[in-house]
Amino acid sequence: MRKIFIASLAIVMVSIFAASAQQDGGQEEVVTLTVDQAVDYALQNSRDLKSNDIDLAIKERSAKYSWNVFLPDITVSGTAARTTDIDSTLNQMNAMQGLAAINGGVPRMLEAEEKYHWALVGNINAQLNLSLAYIYSIRAAKAGYEGGKITWEQSQKQTIMNIKKLFYGLLLQQESLEIQRMSLENARQRAAQAQINFNNGRIPQLQFFNAQVTYENQRPEVETAERSFNQQLDTFAFLIGMPVGTKIELSGSIEPEYVNVTTEELLEKYGEKNLDLRALQNNIDILNMNLKALNLSSYTPALVLSYGYQPTGTWWSGDLDFADQGSLSITLAFNITNMLPWSANRQQAQDLKDNISKLNLTMETLTENQKVQVRKAVDTLNQAREQIDSMGRTVELAQRSYDMSVSSFNNGRMELLDVRDAQTQLNQAMLGQLNQKFNYISALMDLEYELNSDLSEYKE
């Protein structure tokens, strides 16, 4: 009996532990995010931004070592060569030995041996090409790095703006869902009150049925809106780099911070800070440097320094002896063909000039478009603020009208249709004000991005 009791107790404990573990595992962790936290997470985990970091590192490395054009090309090689026929060389060497004997030397006649077939040859070659065009090539590489930093900054600020817009867009959708839920709860309460009024004989049965149908019709609409909102949250979590399936909860509200700005003042103060204009000007500068480098390579000589060292080792003296056959040369060269106006070099120079002209026209277009965008954003801010204030008053009136309608309905003095109309007007007023607040926030972000500036100094 004791063994059976212990076994039964063990089974019960395991079952309780498994159920507890299953319950704990079934609870999904919810991550609460503010707009700043969402932006920080995206900046740290965005794959696109990490790719941009790599692009910037490539340009930085290219600019850092752009001076390597002044490094000479150095090659080192070694060769072991075997000559098949050495008879003529042996005869020549033996003749020299005979001549040495006549002059009182000690003759040493050479016989054909394997080692006389071999020679060891070493080569060390160094060549350095110098041209005035290198100066602008180095400058162009450094300008390319500066352009890379501008592109990197653009991607960072574009990501920040997009994440913020998505966040506030989701807040708008969340607020809209809350209004729908509130309307559903109001419909439920009206249905409950209609049943009370019907039971007390205050309203006819048809009015009671209408209240019930209205409530039941709103339920699937709210459920559909909830599913859509949850799907949008999943997409947002994926976009900022969170693991798929992470449940997030938004913390914040759609409350704009008003600024007092004018188009003329903003353009005068911040017009030249626009990232698109800076990037385009950087491209123009790089093309100008490439054009100068091309002209210098065409109309100035190139200086070529070349040095070669070639030690050669043989055994003709009995031991391994080396002889130096090195050389040094200095060459000054002109490429006459590149000076001809119809040459490929000069055609490339003309193409660069035409591309520079095109970019200057694009610069003028961007400058004028910036004026349009800034004026549009400022107008949107002013209009949205007026609409927010106006709709605020409308919301107050609509709320009072709805409260009076509900009170009259509860007392049986008003039809359900009138209450529904009052509810619809209140919802429209609240959603309209929320939309205008979102428009104000979105327009302010567009304006700050267009001017590449923080406009907090203009906040009221």
Tab-separated table of C-alpha atoms in Angstrom:
chain	number	residue	atom	x	y	z
A	1	MET	CA	0.000	0.000	0.000
A	2	ARG	CA	2.831	2.343	0.857
A	3	LYS	CA	4.477	1.783	-2.539
A	4	ILE	CA	1.173	2.364	-4.299
A	5	PHE	CA	0.655	5.598	-2.362
A	6	ILE	CA	4.149	6.884	-3.184
A	7	ALA	CA	3.696	6.034	-6.872
A	8	SER	CA	0.343	7.758	-6.954
A	9	LEU	CA	1.776	10.839	-5.251
A	10	ALA	CA	4.637	10.971	-7.755
A	11	ILE	CA	2.209	10.778	-10.673
A	12	VAL	CA	0.107	13.599	-9.218
A	13	MET	CA	3.195	15.801	-8.661
A	14	VAL	CA	4.431	15.224	-12.218
A	15	SER	CA	1.005	16.045	-13.604
A	16	ILE	CA	0.829	19.275	-11.598
A	17	PHE	CA	4.345	20.272	-12.705
A	18	ALA	CA	3.566	19.545	-16.367
A	19	ALA	CA	0.337	21.515	-16.215
A	20	SER	CA	2.126	24.430	-14.584
A	21	ALA	CA	4.875	24.365	-17.198
A	22	GLN	CA	2.334	24.208	-20.000
A	23	GLN	CA	0.451	27.133	-18.535
A	24	ASP	CA	3.627	29.196	-18.194
A	25	GLY	CA	4.716	28.311	-21.712
A	26	GLY	CA	1.344	29.234	-23.112
A	27	GLN	CA	1.622	32.799	-21.848
A	28	GLU	CA	3.094	34.950	-24.612
A	29	GLU	CA	5.375	37.759	-23.596
A	30	VAL	CA	4.121	41.168	-24.712
A	31	VAL	CA	6.675	43.851	-25.586
A	32	THR	CA	5.544	47.399	-24.864
A	33	LEU	CA	7.023	49.997	-27.222
A	34	THR	CA	7.053	53.766	-27.259
A	35	VAL	CA	7.817	55.565	-30.498
A	36	ASP	CA	11.420	56.236	-29.421
A	37	GLN	CA	11.953	52.619	-28.407
A	38	ALA	CA	10.607	51.424	-31.753
A	39	VAL	CA	12.993	53.743	-33.581
A	40	ASP	CA	15.988	52.640	-31.482
A	41	TYR	CA	15.178	48.977	-32.064
A	42	ALA	CA	14.866	49.529	-35.811
A	43	LEU	CA	18.182	51.406	-35.973
A	44	GLN	CA	19.947	48.537	-34.213
A	45	ASN	CA	18.311	45.638	-36.053
A	46	SER	CA	17.296	46.870	-39.509
A	47	ARG	CA	18.967	44.744	-42.194
A	48	ASP	CA	18.820	47.600	-44.693
A	49	LEU	CA	20.699	49.880	-42.313
A	50	LYS	CA	23.315	47.194	-41.667
A	51	SER	CA	23.802	46.909	-45.437
A	52	ASN	CA	24.249	50.694	-45.599
A	53	ASP	CA	26.880	50.446	-42.859
A	54	ILE	CA	28.831	48.021	-45.044
A	55	ASP	CA	28.573	50.364	-48.056
A	56	LEU	CA	29.904	53.231	-45.951
A	57	ALA	CA	32.792	51.099	-44.681
A	58	ILE	CA	33.746	50.277	-48.286
A	59	LYS	CA	33.839	53.972	-49.243
A	60	GLU	CA	35.753	54.849	-46.083
A	61	ARG	CA	38.399	52.234	-46.846
A	62	SER	CA	38.658	53.460	-50.433
A	63	ALA	CA	39.214	57.047	-49.260
A	64	LYS	CA	41.621	56.069	-46.483
A	65	TYR	CA	43.973	54.216	-48.828
A	66	SER	CA	43.507	56.340	-51.940
A	67	TRP	CA	47.186	57.355	-51.681
A	68	ASN	CA	48.182	53.805	-52.702
A	69	VAL	CA	48.446	55.020	-56.327
A	70	PHE	CA	51.949	56.149	-55.299
A	71	LEU	CA	53.012	52.636	-54.346
A	72	PRO	CA	55.406	51.094	-56.883
A	73	ASP	CA	54.601	47.788	-58.533
A	74	ILE	CA	57.210	45.372	-57.194
A	75	THR	CA	57.639	41.827	-58.472
A	76	VAL	CA	60.136	39.232	-57.304
A	77	SER	CA	60.858	35.976	-59.135
A	78	GLY	CA	63.455	33.221	-59.176
A	79	THR	CA	64.325	30.841	-62.023
A	80	ALA	CA	66.469	27.715	-62.230
A	81	ALA	CA	67.418	27.247	-65.924
A	82	ARG	CA	69.130	24.225	-67.436
A	83	THR	CA	70.984	24.547	-70.744
A	84	THR	CA	71.001	21.420	-72.890
A	85	ASP	CA	74.175	22.141	-74.943
A	86	ILE	CA	77.226	23.518	-73.102
A	87	ASP	CA	79.982	22.289	-75.427
A	88	SER	CA	80.624	25.666	-77.006
A	89	THR	CA	80.743	27.292	-73.588
A	90	LEU	CA	83.155	24.639	-72.304
A	91	ASN	CA	85.437	25.121	-75.309
A	92	GLN	CA	85.418	28.849	-74.759
A	93	MET	CA	86.208	28.484	-71.051
A	94	ASN	CA	88.999	25.944	-71.723
A	95	ALA	CA	90.512	28.284	-74.318
A	96	MET	CA	90.586	30.982	-71.701
A	97	GLN	CA	92.272	28.552	-69.303
A	98	GLY	CA	94.947	27.810	-71.947
A	99	LEU	CA	95.531	31.503	-72.405
A	100	ALA	CA	95.946	31.820	-68.682
A	101	ALA	CA	98.599	29.036	-68.743
A	102	ILE	CA	100.599	30.862	-71.409
A	103	ASN	CA	100.581	33.933	-69.220
A	104	GLY	CA	101.990	31.952	-66.291
A	105	GLY	CA	98.692	30.974	-64.720
A	106	VAL	CA	97.597	27.599	-63.445
A	107	PRO	CA	95.483	25.846	-66.022
A	108	ARG	CA	92.291	24.077	-64.920
A	109	MET	CA	90.604	22.333	-67.794
A	110	LEU	CA	86.823	22.008	-67.444
A	111	GLU	CA	85.006	18.841	-68.240
A	112	ALA	CA	81.319	18.477	-68.927
A	113	GLU	CA	79.505	18.121	-65.613
A	114	GLU	CA	75.820	18.389	-64.742
A	115	LYS	CA	76.258	21.535	-62.686
A	116	TYR	CA	77.537	23.474	-65.698
A	117	HIS	CA	74.153	22.937	-67.348
A	118	TRP	CA	72.423	24.988	-64.635
A	119	ALA	CA	72.075	28.670	-63.901
A	120	LEU	CA	70.138	30.442	-61.129
A	121	VAL	CA	68.458	33.679	-62.177
A	122	GLY	CA	66.754	36.101	-59.780
A	123	ASN	CA	64.560	39.059	-60.796
A	124	ILE	CA	63.491	42.050	-58.743
A	125	ASN	CA	61.530	44.635	-60.726
A	126	ALA	CA	60.041	47.873	-59.383
A	127	GLN	CA	58.060	50.380	-61.425
A	128	LEU	CA	56.438	53.627	-60.277
A	129	ASN	CA	54.083	55.636	-62.492
A	130	LEU	CA	53.581	59.272	-61.506
A	131	SER	CA	50.951	61.611	-62.903
A	132	LEU	CA	49.394	64.887	-61.816
A	133	ALA	CA	46.005	63.236	-62.404
A	134	TYR	CA	46.527	61.229	-59.212
A	135	ILE	CA	45.912	64.367	-57.153
A	136	TYR	CA	42.302	64.664	-58.294
A	137	SER	CA	41.808	60.907	-58.212
A	138	ILE	CA	42.606	60.963	-54.502
A	139	ARG	CA	40.309	63.930	-53.963
A	140	ALA	CA	37.525	62.148	-55.829
A	141	ALA	CA	37.899	59.102	-53.576
A	142	LYS	CA	37.639	61.261	-50.466
A	143	ALA	CA	34.635	63.080	-51.929
A	144	GLY	CA	33.062	59.673	-52.587
A	145	TYR	CA	33.393	58.883	-48.892
A	146	GLU	CA	31.712	62.177	-48.001
A	147	GLY	CA	28.919	61.273	-50.400
A	148	GLY	CA	28.660	57.875	-48.722
A	149	LYS	CA	28.191	59.577	-45.362
A	150	ILE	CA	25.392	61.695	-46.813
A	151	THR	CA	23.696	58.585	-48.220
A	152	TRP	CA	24.101	56.829	-44.869
A	153	GLU	CA	22.553	59.809	-43.075
A	154	GLN	CA	19.674	59.814	-45.549
A	155	SER	CA	18.928	56.158	-44.896
A	156	GLN	CA	19.048	56.703	-41.145
A	157	LYS	CA	16.678	59.652	-41.159
A	158	GLN	CA	14.391	58.064	-43.745
A	159	THR	CA	14.109	54.982	-41.548
A	160	ILE	CA	13.396	57.077	-38.452
A	161	MET	CA	10.678	59.023	-40.245
A	162	ASN	CA	9.057	55.908	-41.719
A	163	ILE	CA	9.033	54.074	-38.377
A	164	LYS	CA	7.519	57.075	-36.624
A	165	LYS	CA	4.835	57.432	-39.276
A	166	LEU	CA	4.001	53.743	-39.046
A	167	PHE	CA	3.881	53.968	-35.253
A	168	TYR	CA	1.497	56.934	-35.239
A	169	GLY	CA	-0.525	55.332	-38.027
A	170	LEU	CA	-0.967	52.277	-35.807
A	171	LEU	CA	-1.899	54.519	-32.895
A	172	LEU	CA	-4.538	56.094	-35.127
A	173	GLN	CA	-5.840	52.643	-36.025
A	174	GLN	CA	-5.795	51.699	-32.337
A	175	GLU	CA	-7.760	54.804	-31.377
A	176	SER	CA	-10.242	54.070	-34.151
A	177	LEU	CA	-10.620	50.547	-32.810
A	178	GLU	CA	-11.224	51.907	-29.317
A	179	ILE	CA	-13.987	54.143	-30.674
A	180	GLN	CA	-15.553	51.122	-32.364
A	181	ARG	CA	-15.322	49.156	-29.134
A	182	MET	CA	-16.916	52.035	-27.255
A	183	SER	CA	-19.707	52.175	-29.832
A	184	LEU	CA	-20.202	48.430	-29.464
A	185	GLU	CA	-20.397	48.749	-25.689
A	186	ASN	CA	-22.880	51.604	-26.037
A	187	ALA	CA	-24.937	49.471	-28.402
A	188	ARG	CA	-24.889	46.653	-25.863
A	189	GLN	CA	-26.029	48.981	-23.120
A	190	ARG	CA	-28.809	50.373	-25.325
A	191	ALA	CA	-29.937	46.821	-26.116
A	192	ALA	CA	-30.009	46.028	-22.407
A	193	GLN	CA	-31.917	49.239	-21.658
A	194	ALA	CA	-34.296	48.547	-24.533
A	195	GLN	CA	-35.112	45.182	-22.986
A	196	ILE	CA	-35.835	46.886	-19.669
A	197	ASN	CA	-38.016	49.499	-21.344
A	198	PHE	CA	-39.813	46.796	-23.320
A	199	ASN	CA	-40.419	44.756	-20.196
A	200	ASN	CA	-41.804	47.855	-18.525
A	201	GLY	CA	-44.018	48.637	-21.509
A	202	ARG	CA	-42.253	51.894	-22.402
A	203	ILE	CA	-41.297	50.917	-25.980
A	204	PRO	CA	-42.811	48.598	-28.581
A	205	GLN	CA	-41.291	45.199	-29.343
A	206	LEU	CA	-40.008	46.391	-32.741
A	207	GLN	CA	-37.816	49.020	-31.106
A	208	PHE	CA	-36.441	46.406	-28.740
A	209	PHE	CA	-35.610	44.106	-31.680
A	210	ASN	CA	-33.886	46.976	-33.545
A	211	ALA	CA	-31.620	47.624	-30.556
A	212	GLN	CA	-30.669	43.950	-30.407
A	213	VAL	CA	-29.987	43.772	-34.173
A	214	THR	CA	-27.861	46.921	-34.050
A	215	TYR	CA	-25.685	45.425	-31.333
A	216	GLU	CA	-25.292	42.081	-33.099
A	217	ASN	CA	-24.411	43.774	-36.410
A	218	GLN	CA	-21.601	45.787	-34.806
A	219	ARG	CA	-19.906	42.808	-33.178
A	220	PRO	CA	-18.382	41.255	-36.372
A	221	GLU	CA	-17.242	44.700	-37.525
A	222	VAL	CA	-15.269	45.193	-34.326
A	223	GLU	CA	-13.833	41.675	-34.472
A	224	THR	CA	-12.696	42.258	-38.056
A	225	ALA	CA	-11.076	45.552	-37.062
A	226	GLU	CA	-9.274	43.821	-34.191
A	227	ARG	CA	-7.860	41.119	-36.476
A	228	SER	CA	-6.716	43.726	-38.987
A	229	PHE	CA	-5.028	45.753	-36.248
A	230	ASN	CA	-3.213	42.704	-34.870
A	231	GLN	CA	-1.973	41.847	-38.373
A	232	GLN	CA	-0.657	45.376	-38.757
A	233	LEU	CA	1.168	45.038	-35.441
A	234	ASP	CA	2.803	41.812	-36.657
A	235	THR	CA	3.938	43.576	-39.834
A	236	PHE	CA	5.307	46.499	-37.817
A	237	ALA	CA	7.262	44.127	-35.548
A	238	PHE	CA	8.777	42.481	-38.629
A	239	LEU	CA	9.726	45.833	-40.188
A	240	ILE	CA	11.653	47.024	-37.136
A	241	GLY	CA	13.541	43.729	-37.003
A	242	MET	CA	11.774	41.855	-34.202
A	243	PRO	CA	11.407	38.069	-34.428
A	244	VAL	CA	8.329	36.919	-36.304
A	245	GLY	CA	5.427	36.341	-33.922
A	246	THR	CA	6.527	38.863	-31.288
A	247	LYS	CA	3.497	40.410	-29.625
A	248	ILE	CA	3.842	44.150	-29.170
A	249	GLU	CA	1.782	46.778	-27.433
A	250	LEU	CA	1.961	50.443	-28.388
A	251	SER	CA	2.432	53.056	-25.703
A	252	GLY	CA	1.699	56.638	-26.656
A	253	SER	CA	-0.914	59.027	-27.928
A	254	ILE	CA	-1.553	61.131	-31.004
A	255	GLU	CA	-0.906	64.540	-29.533
A	256	PRO	CA	1.039	66.903	-31.806
A	257	GLU	CA	3.487	69.513	-30.565
A	258	TYR	CA	2.623	72.719	-32.383
A	259	VAL	CA	5.256	74.862	-34.107
A	260	ASN	CA	5.019	78.416	-35.332
A	261	VAL	CA	6.895	78.612	-38.655
A	262	THR	CA	6.835	80.442	-41.982
A	263	THR	CA	7.978	79.151	-45.355
A	264	GLU	CA	10.337	82.036	-46.092
A	265	GLU	CA	12.141	81.845	-42.752
A	266	LEU	CA	12.629	78.082	-42.993
A	267	LEU	CA	13.983	78.192	-46.544
A	268	GLU	CA	16.388	80.988	-45.726
A	269	LYS	CA	17.699	79.296	-42.587
A	270	TYR	CA	17.680	75.605	-43.494
A	271	GLY	CA	17.278	75.425	-47.282
A	272	GLU	CA	20.871	74.385	-47.997
A	273	LYS	CA	20.847	71.561	-45.432
A	274	ASN	CA	18.583	69.347	-47.547
A	275	LEU	CA	20.230	65.921	-47.900
A	276	ASP	CA	19.127	65.415	-51.509
A	277	LEU	CA	20.721	68.726	-52.510
A	278	ARG	CA	23.906	67.917	-50.602
A	279	ALA	CA	24.141	64.471	-52.198
A	280	LEU	CA	23.612	65.921	-55.661
A	281	GLN	CA	26.230	68.630	-55.094
A	282	ASN	CA	28.648	65.928	-53.953
A	283	ASN	CA	28.070	64.012	-57.205
A	284	ILE	CA	28.751	67.191	-59.198
A	285	ASP	CA	31.990	67.757	-57.288
A	286	ILE	CA	33.125	64.177	-57.952
A	287	LEU	CA	32.444	64.507	-61.684
A	288	ASN	CA	34.402	67.777	-61.790
A	289	MET	CA	37.348	66.107	-60.082
A	290	ASN	CA	37.203	63.178	-62.495
A	291	LEU	CA	37.155	65.630	-65.405
A	292	LYS	CA	40.218	67.466	-64.082
A	293	ALA	CA	42.017	64.167	-63.562
A	294	LEU	CA	41.192	63.132	-67.128
A	295	ASN	CA	42.437	66.446	-68.546
A	296	LEU	CA	45.688	66.238	-66.587
A	297	SER	CA	46.303	62.689	-67.757
A	298	SER	CA	45.733	63.868	-71.333
A	299	TYR	CA	47.779	67.081	-71.451
A	300	THR	CA	50.577	66.439	-68.951
A	301	PRO	CA	53.364	63.837	-69.211
A	302	ALA	CA	53.562	60.724	-67.113
A	303	LEU	CA	56.807	59.980	-65.290
A	304	VAL	CA	57.756	56.302	-65.142
A	305	LEU	CA	60.540	55.131	-62.831
A	306	SER	CA	61.691	51.575	-63.353
A	307	TYR	CA	64.393	49.550	-61.657
A	308	GLY	CA	65.336	45.925	-62.248
A	309	TYR	CA	67.864	43.782	-60.397
A	310	GLN	CA	68.780	40.405	-61.955
A	311	PRO	CA	71.441	38.379	-60.167
A	312	THR	CA	72.568	35.310	-62.192
A	313	GLY	CA	74.497	32.456	-60.588
A	314	THR	CA	76.718	29.883	-62.443
A	315	TRP	CA	79.340	27.266	-61.496
A	316	TRP	CA	81.865	28.029	-64.285
A	317	SER	CA	84.478	29.191	-61.839
A	318	GLY	CA	84.150	26.028	-59.801
A	319	ASP	CA	81.983	27.672	-57.115
A	320	LEU	CA	78.607	29.339	-57.394
A	321	ASP	CA	79.213	32.911	-58.578
A	322	PHE	CA	76.626	35.651	-59.081
A	323	ALA	CA	76.694	38.446	-61.606
A	324	ASP	CA	74.468	41.555	-61.441
A	325	GLN	CA	72.539	42.457	-64.595
A	326	GLY	CA	70.302	45.161	-63.071
A	327	SER	CA	69.153	48.397	-64.703
A	328	LEU	CA	67.500	51.734	-63.846
A	329	SER	CA	65.367	53.768	-66.243
A	330	ILE	CA	63.513	57.078	-66.037
A	331	THR	CA	60.922	57.748	-68.729
A	332	LEU	CA	58.844	60.833	-69.468
A	333	ALA	CA	55.934	59.950	-71.777
A	334	PHE	CA	53.160	61.858	-73.577
A	335	ASN	CA	50.115	60.136	-75.022
A	336	ILE	CA	49.529	62.123	-78.196
A	337	THR	CA	46.391	60.189	-79.141
A	338	ASN	CA	44.582	61.279	-75.965
A	339	MET	CA	45.058	64.922	-76.982
A	340	LEU	CA	43.166	64.523	-80.240
A	341	PRO	CA	39.633	66.016	-79.999
A	342	TRP	CA	38.032	62.935	-81.591
A	343	SER	CA	39.893	60.402	-79.417
A	344	ALA	CA	38.100	58.170	-76.912
A	345	ASN	CA	39.739	60.109	-74.088
A	346	ARG	CA	38.368	63.457	-75.247
A	347	GLN	CA	34.941	61.952	-75.915
A	348	GLN	CA	34.893	60.685	-72.338
A	349	ALA	CA	35.758	64.202	-71.151
A	350	GLN	CA	32.854	65.620	-73.179
A	351	ASP	CA	30.512	63.039	-71.663
A	352	LEU	CA	31.586	64.147	-68.209
A	353	LYS	CA	30.867	67.772	-69.087
A	354	ASP	CA	27.401	66.870	-70.373
A	355	ASN	CA	26.623	64.863	-67.239
A	356	ILE	CA	27.714	67.787	-65.076
A	357	SER	CA	25.354	70.054	-67.031
A	358	LYS	CA	22.518	67.581	-66.504
A	359	LEU	CA	23.163	67.420	-62.777
A	360	ASN	CA	23.174	71.223	-62.565
A	361	LEU	CA	19.739	71.235	-64.161
A	362	THR	CA	18.605	68.597	-61.684
A	363	MET	CA	19.952	70.791	-58.886
A	364	GLU	CA	17.782	73.671	-60.068
A	365	THR	CA	14.756	71.362	-60.208
A	366	LEU	CA	15.379	70.027	-56.692
A	367	THR	CA	15.826	73.538	-55.328
A	368	GLU	CA	12.485	74.658	-56.738
A	369	ASN	CA	10.793	71.448	-55.646
A	370	GLN	CA	12.095	71.997	-52.130
A	371	LYS	CA	10.309	75.343	-52.025
A	372	VAL	CA	7.092	73.633	-53.115
A	373	GLN	CA	7.407	70.861	-50.529
A	374	VAL	CA	8.211	73.232	-47.665
A	375	ARG	CA	5.311	75.520	-48.551
A	376	LYS	CA	3.001	72.514	-48.839
A	377	ALA	CA	4.077	71.165	-45.449
A	378	VAL	CA	3.643	74.542	-43.736
A	379	ASP	CA	0.176	74.944	-45.269
A	380	THR	CA	-0.737	71.440	-44.110
A	381	LEU	CA	0.404	72.292	-40.582
A	382	ASN	CA	-1.675	75.458	-40.472
A	383	GLN	CA	-4.745	73.810	-41.955
A	384	ALA	CA	-4.497	70.754	-39.714
A	385	ARG	CA	-4.193	72.904	-36.613
A	386	GLU	CA	-7.294	74.887	-37.555
A	387	GLN	CA	-9.179	71.651	-38.170
A	388	ILE	CA	-8.025	70.193	-34.844
A	389	ASP	CA	-9.322	73.218	-32.948
A	390	SER	CA	-12.551	73.275	-34.920
A	391	MET	CA	-13.184	69.563	-34.522
A	392	GLY	CA	-12.412	69.799	-30.828
A	393	ARG	CA	-15.415	72.048	-30.455
A	394	THR	CA	-17.421	69.706	-32.677
A	395	VAL	CA	-16.521	66.732	-30.486
A	396	GLU	CA	-17.736	68.576	-27.397
A	397	LEU	CA	-21.061	69.406	-29.038
A	398	ALA	CA	-21.450	65.901	-30.449
A	399	GLN	CA	-20.727	64.398	-27.030
A	400	ARG	CA	-23.355	66.577	-25.370
A	401	SER	CA	-25.863	65.708	-28.085
A	402	TYR	CA	-25.157	62.004	-27.704
A	403	ASP	CA	-25.445	62.102	-23.905
A	404	MET	CA	-28.811	63.889	-24.151
A	405	SER	CA	-29.994	61.371	-26.766
A	406	VAL	CA	-29.030	58.408	-24.606
A	407	SER	CA	-30.785	59.935	-21.613
A	408	SER	CA	-33.967	60.501	-23.622
A	409	PHE	CA	-33.768	56.974	-25.070
A	410	ASN	CA	-33.398	55.435	-21.637
A	411	ASN	CA	-36.531	57.261	-20.558
A	412	GLY	CA	-38.382	56.087	-23.645
A	413	ARG	CA	-38.756	59.596	-25.100
A	414	MET	CA	-36.487	59.121	-28.177
A	415	GLU	CA	-36.247	56.606	-30.981
A	416	LEU	CA	-33.236	54.324	-31.359
A	417	LEU	CA	-32.492	55.754	-34.802
A	418	ASP	CA	-31.912	59.188	-33.282
A	419	VAL	CA	-29.442	57.737	-30.788
A	420	ARG	CA	-27.593	55.925	-33.558
A	421	ASP	CA	-27.349	59.154	-35.551
A	422	ALA	CA	-25.932	60.959	-32.528
A	423	GLN	CA	-23.445	58.126	-32.002
A	424	THR	CA	-22.375	58.246	-35.664
A	425	GLN	CA	-21.844	62.015	-35.529
A	426	LEU	CA	-19.766	61.699	-32.357
A	427	ASN	CA	-17.625	58.943	-33.868
A	428	GLN	CA	-17.079	60.944	-37.053
A	429	ALA	CA	-16.056	64.012	-35.060
A	430	MET	CA	-13.597	62.043	-32.906
A	431	LEU	CA	-12.075	60.198	-35.873
A	432	GLY	CA	-11.858	63.424	-37.854
A	433	GLN	CA	-9.935	65.134	-35.070
A	434	LEU	CA	-7.604	62.141	-34.699
A	435	ASN	CA	-6.950	62.140	-38.449
A	436	GLN	CA	-6.052	65.823	-38.401
A	437	LYS	CA	-3.700	65.271	-35.463
A	438	PHE	CA	-2.000	62.498	-37.409
A	439	ASN	CA	-1.795	64.766	-40.472
A	440	TYR	CA	-0.125	67.450	-38.362
A	441	ILE	CA	2.451	65.039	-36.930
A	442	SER	CA	3.136	63.539	-40.363
A	443	ALA	CA	3.516	66.955	-42.029
A	444	LEU	CA	5.907	68.108	-39.310
A	445	MET	CA	8.086	65.021	-39.837
A	446	ASP	CA	8.071	65.631	-43.604
A	447	LEU	CA	9.100	69.235	-43.033
A	448	GLU	CA	11.962	68.317	-40.689
A	449	TYR	CA	13.201	65.684	-43.134
A	450	GLU	CA	12.990	68.073	-46.081
A	451	LEU	CA	15.033	70.686	-44.200
A	452	ASN	CA	17.253	68.118	-42.445
A	453	SER	CA	16.700	70.046	-39.222
A	454	ASP	CA	15.059	69.734	-35.838
A	455	LEU	CA	12.363	72.389	-35.529
A	456	SER	CA	11.908	72.041	-31.775
A	457	GLU	CA	13.102	75.626	-31.334
A	458	TYR	CA	9.861	76.766	-32.998
A	459	LYS	CA	7.584	74.807	-30.658
A	460	GLU	CA	5.064	76.864	-28.754
